[in-house]
Short mmCIF file of C-alpha atoms in Angstrom, two decimals:
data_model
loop_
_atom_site.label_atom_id
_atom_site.label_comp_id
_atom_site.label_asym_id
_atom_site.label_seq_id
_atom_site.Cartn_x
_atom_site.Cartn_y
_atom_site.Cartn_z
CA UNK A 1 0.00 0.00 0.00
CA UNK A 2 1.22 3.27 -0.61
CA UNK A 3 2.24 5.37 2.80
CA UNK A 4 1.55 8.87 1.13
CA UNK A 5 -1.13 9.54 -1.94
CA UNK A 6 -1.44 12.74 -3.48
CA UNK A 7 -4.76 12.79 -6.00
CA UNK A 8 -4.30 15.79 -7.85
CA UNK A 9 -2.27 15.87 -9.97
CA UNK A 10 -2.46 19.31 -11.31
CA UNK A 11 -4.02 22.24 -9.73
CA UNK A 12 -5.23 25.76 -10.93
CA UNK A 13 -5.40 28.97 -8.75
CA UNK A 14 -5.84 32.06 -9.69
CA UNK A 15 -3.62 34.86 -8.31
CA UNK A 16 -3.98 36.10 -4.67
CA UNK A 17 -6.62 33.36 -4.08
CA UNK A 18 -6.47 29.98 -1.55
CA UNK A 19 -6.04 26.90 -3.08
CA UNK A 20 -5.54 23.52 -0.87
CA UNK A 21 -3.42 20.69 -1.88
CA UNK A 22 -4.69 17.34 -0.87
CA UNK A 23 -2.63 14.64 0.87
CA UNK A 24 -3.48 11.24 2.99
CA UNK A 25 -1.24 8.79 4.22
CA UNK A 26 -1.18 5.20 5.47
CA UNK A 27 0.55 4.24 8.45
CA UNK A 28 0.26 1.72 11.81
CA UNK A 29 2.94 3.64 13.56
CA UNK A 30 1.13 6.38 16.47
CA UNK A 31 4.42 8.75 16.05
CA UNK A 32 4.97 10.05 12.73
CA UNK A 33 5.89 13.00 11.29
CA UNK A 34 4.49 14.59 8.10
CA UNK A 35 6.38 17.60 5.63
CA UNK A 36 5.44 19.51 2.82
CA UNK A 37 7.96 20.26 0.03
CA UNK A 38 8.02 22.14 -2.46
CA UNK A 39 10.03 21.94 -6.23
CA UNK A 40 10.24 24.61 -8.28
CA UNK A 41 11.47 23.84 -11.79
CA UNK A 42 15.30 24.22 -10.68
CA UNK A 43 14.79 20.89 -8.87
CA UNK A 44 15.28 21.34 -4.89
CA UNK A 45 13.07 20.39 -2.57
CA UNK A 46 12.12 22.95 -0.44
CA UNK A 47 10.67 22.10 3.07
CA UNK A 48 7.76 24.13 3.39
CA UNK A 49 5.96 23.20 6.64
CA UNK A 50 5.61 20.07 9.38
CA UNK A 51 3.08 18.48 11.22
CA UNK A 52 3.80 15.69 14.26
CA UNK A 53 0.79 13.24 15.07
CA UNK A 54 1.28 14.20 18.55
CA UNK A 55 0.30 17.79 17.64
CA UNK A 56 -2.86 19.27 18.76
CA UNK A 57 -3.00 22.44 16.43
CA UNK A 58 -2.66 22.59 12.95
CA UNK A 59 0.67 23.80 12.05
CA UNK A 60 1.34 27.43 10.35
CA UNK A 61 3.98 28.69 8.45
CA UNK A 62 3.40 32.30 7.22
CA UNK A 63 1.04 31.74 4.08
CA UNK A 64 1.14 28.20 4.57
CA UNK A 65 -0.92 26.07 6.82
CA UNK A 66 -1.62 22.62 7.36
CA UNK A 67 -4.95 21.30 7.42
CA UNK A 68 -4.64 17.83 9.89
CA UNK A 69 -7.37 15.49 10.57
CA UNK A 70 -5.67 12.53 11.93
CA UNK A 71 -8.67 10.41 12.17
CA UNK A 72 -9.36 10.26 8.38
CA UNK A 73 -5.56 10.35 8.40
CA UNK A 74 -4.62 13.40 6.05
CA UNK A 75 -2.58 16.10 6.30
CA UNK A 76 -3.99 19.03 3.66
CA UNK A 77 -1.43 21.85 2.42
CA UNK A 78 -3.66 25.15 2.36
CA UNK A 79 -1.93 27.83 0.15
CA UNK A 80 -3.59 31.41 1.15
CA UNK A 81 -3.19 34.75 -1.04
CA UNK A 82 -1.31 32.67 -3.97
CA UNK A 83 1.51 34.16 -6.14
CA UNK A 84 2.61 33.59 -9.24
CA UNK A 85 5.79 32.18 -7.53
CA UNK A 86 4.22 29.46 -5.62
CA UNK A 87 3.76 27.68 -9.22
CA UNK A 88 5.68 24.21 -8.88
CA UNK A 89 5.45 20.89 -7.69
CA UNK A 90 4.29 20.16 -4.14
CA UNK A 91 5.13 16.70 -2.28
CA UNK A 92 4.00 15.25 0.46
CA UNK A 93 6.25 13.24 2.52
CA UNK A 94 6.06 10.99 5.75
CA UNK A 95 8.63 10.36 8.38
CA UNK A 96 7.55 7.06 10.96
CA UNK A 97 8.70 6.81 14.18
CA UNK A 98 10.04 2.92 13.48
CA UNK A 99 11.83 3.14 10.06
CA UNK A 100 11.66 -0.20 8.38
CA UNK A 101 14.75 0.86 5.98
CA UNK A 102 17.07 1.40 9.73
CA UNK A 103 16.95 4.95 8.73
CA UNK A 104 13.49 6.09 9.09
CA UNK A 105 13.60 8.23 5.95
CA UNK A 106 10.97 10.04 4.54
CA UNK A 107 8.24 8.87 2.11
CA UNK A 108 6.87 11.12 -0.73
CA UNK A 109 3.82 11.06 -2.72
CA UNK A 110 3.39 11.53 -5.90
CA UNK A 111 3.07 15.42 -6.22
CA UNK A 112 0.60 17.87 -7.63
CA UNK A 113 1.67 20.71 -10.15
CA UNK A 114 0.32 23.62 -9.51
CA UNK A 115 -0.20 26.24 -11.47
CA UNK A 116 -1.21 30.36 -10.44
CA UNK A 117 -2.75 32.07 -13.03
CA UNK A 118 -2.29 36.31 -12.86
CA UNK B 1 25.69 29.40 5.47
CA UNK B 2 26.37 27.11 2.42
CA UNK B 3 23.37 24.87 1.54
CA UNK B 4 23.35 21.24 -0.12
CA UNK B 5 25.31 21.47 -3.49
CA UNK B 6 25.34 18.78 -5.63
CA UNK B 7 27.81 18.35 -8.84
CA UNK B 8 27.30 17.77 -11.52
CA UNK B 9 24.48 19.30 -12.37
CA UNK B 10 23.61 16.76 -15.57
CA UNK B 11 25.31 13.68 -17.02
CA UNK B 12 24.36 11.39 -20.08
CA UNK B 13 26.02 7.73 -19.92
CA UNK B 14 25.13 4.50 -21.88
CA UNK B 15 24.14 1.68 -20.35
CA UNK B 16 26.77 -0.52 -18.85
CA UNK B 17 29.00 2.37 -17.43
CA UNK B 18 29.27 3.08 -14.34
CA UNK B 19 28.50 6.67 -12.71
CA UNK B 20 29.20 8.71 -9.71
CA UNK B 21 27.60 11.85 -8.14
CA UNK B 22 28.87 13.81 -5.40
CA UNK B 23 27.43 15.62 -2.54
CA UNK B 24 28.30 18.48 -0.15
CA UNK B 25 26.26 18.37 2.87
CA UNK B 26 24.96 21.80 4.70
CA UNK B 27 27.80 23.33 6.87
CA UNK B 28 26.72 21.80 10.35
CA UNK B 29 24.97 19.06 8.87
CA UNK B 30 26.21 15.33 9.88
CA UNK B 31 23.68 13.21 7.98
CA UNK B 32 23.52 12.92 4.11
CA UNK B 33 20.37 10.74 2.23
CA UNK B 34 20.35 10.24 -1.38
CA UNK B 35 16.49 9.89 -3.18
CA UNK B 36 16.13 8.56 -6.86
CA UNK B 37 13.46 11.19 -8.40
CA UNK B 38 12.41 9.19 -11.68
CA UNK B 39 10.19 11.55 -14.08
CA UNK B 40 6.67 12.33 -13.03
CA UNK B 41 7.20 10.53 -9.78
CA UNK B 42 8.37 11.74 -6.27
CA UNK B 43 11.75 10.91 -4.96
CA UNK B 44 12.31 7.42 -3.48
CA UNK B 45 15.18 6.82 -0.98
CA UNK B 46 17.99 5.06 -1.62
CA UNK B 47 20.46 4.87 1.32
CA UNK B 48 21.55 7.00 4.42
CA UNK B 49 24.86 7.80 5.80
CA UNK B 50 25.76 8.57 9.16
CA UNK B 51 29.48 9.07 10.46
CA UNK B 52 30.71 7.84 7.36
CA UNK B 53 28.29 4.80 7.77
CA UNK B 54 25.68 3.33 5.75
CA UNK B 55 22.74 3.36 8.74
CA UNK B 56 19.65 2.54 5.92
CA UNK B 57 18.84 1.20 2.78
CA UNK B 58 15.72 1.29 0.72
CA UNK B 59 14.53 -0.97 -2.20
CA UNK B 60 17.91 -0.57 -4.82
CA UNK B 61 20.10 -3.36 -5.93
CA UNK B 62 23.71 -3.59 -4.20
CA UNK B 63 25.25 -1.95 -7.45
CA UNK B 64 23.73 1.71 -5.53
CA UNK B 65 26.75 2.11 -3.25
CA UNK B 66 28.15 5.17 -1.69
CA UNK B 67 30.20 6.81 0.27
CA UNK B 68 30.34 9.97 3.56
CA UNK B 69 33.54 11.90 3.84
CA UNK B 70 34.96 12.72 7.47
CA UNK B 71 34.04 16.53 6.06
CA UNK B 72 30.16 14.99 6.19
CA UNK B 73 30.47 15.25 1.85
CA UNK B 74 29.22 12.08 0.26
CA UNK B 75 29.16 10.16 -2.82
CA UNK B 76 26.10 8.04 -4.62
CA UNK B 77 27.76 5.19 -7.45
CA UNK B 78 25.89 3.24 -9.52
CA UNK B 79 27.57 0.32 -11.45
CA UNK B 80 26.07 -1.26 -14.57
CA UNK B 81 23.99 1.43 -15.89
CA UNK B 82 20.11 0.72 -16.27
CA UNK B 83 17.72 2.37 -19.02
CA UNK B 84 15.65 2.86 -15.86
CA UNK B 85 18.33 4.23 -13.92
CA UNK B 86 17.84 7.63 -15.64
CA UNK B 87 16.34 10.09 -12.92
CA UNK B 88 17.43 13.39 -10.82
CA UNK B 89 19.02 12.13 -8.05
CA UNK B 90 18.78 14.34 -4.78
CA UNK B 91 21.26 14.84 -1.72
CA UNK B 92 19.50 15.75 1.39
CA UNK B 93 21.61 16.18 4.65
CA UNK B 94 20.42 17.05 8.07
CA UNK B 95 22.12 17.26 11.42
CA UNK B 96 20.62 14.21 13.51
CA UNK B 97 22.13 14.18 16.80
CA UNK B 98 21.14 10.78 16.51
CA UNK B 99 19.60 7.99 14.41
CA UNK B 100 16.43 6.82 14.09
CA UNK B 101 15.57 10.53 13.33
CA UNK B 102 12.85 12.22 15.39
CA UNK B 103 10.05 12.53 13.42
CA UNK B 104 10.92 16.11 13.11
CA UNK B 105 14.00 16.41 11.41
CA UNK B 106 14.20 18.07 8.17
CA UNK B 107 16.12 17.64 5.73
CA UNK B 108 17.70 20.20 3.32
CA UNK B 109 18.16 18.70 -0.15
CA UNK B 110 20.25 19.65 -3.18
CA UNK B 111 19.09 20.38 -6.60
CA UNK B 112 20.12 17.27 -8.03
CA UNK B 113 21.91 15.60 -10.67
CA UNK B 114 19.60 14.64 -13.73
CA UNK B 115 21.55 11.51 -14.69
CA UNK B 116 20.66 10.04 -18.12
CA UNK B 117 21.50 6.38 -19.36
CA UNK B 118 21.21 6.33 -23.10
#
């Protein structure tokens, strides 16, 4: 089963409006971690914002927040006042507390392009 | 501060060769992962290093290999070139002061080498 699913995979906004990026993930483990990256066409990852399952409030990171509902077990990126910079790719990713690899690494979905139109 | 650089930037090899990418790791930063981005996918790990130790391994075939520096700098190799083996491939380092991670950690990645196996 996949860990992290992403089911957009494109997205429209227009300029200066919200847009939310959808994300669930799959997981036994009660402490995990989940991130939010974004990739711009240059190609690095940029970490955007993180949420731990132990956390009560949704996280918030300037115009980015995190929309968390653990029970149906996903972790929404909410993009507010868009700009024509924030079009790229965005990728969920996982972290769980008992890495099966030895290293605990991180898990990505798929991604979702999105695109701000002016 | 110097971030994640990664060198070199893009490489074309046939299949057979053999193929190595380097890494420079974020000054402070003890920790170096390497992810296999292939296209229209998000990136997959490969293996983690930790004080010059390989300390996790995802789902690649023994000819992945690498190497971590005493100066934290690492390197990813890849023997007997694939078709499939062409991808970006990502550095990501991080300063654990431990391993497993804690679910926190981030990781600052690189912008990748976009390795092509003609």
């Amino acid at each position: 089963a996949q860990k992290i699913t992403q089911t957009q995979p494109g997205m429209f906004v227009q300029e200066k409006e919200a847009v939310t990026l959808d994300c669930t993930y799959d997981t036994s483990d009660q402490s995990y971690g989940l991130f939010w990256y974004k990739q711009p066409s240059s190609g690095e990852m940029i970490f955007l914002i993180y949420q731990g399952s132990y956390d009560e409030q949704n996280a918030t990171e300037g115009r980015y927040s995190l929309n968390f509902q653990k029970a149906r077990k996903s972790a929404n990126l909410v993009i507010s006042a868009s700009q024509l910079g924030d079009s790229a790719m965005y990728f969920c990713a996982m972290r769980e507390g008992q890495g099966e690899t030895g290293a605990n690494n991180l898990f990505f979905g798929t991604g979702t392009r999105l695109t701000v139109i002016p | 501060e110097t971030g994640v650089t990664q060198s070199p930037t893009h490489l074309i090899k046939t299949r057979g060769q053999q193929v190595t990418l380097r890494c420079s790791s974020q000054s402070g930063h003890n920790t170096v992962s390497w992810y296999q981005q292939a296209l229209g996918q998000g990136p997959q790990f490969i293996f983690q290093y930790y004080r010059e130790e390989e300390n996790g391994r995802g789902n690649f075939p023994p000819r992945f290999s690498g190497l971590q520096f005493p100066n934290y700098s690492s390197e990813l190799n890849v023997n007997a070139l694939e078709l499939d083996d062409s991808a970006l491939y990502l550095c990501a380092s991080s300063s654990a002061r431990d391993t497993p991670f804690a679910t926190n950690e981030k990781l600052f990645f690189g912008s990748g080498t976009q390795l092509s196996v003609l």
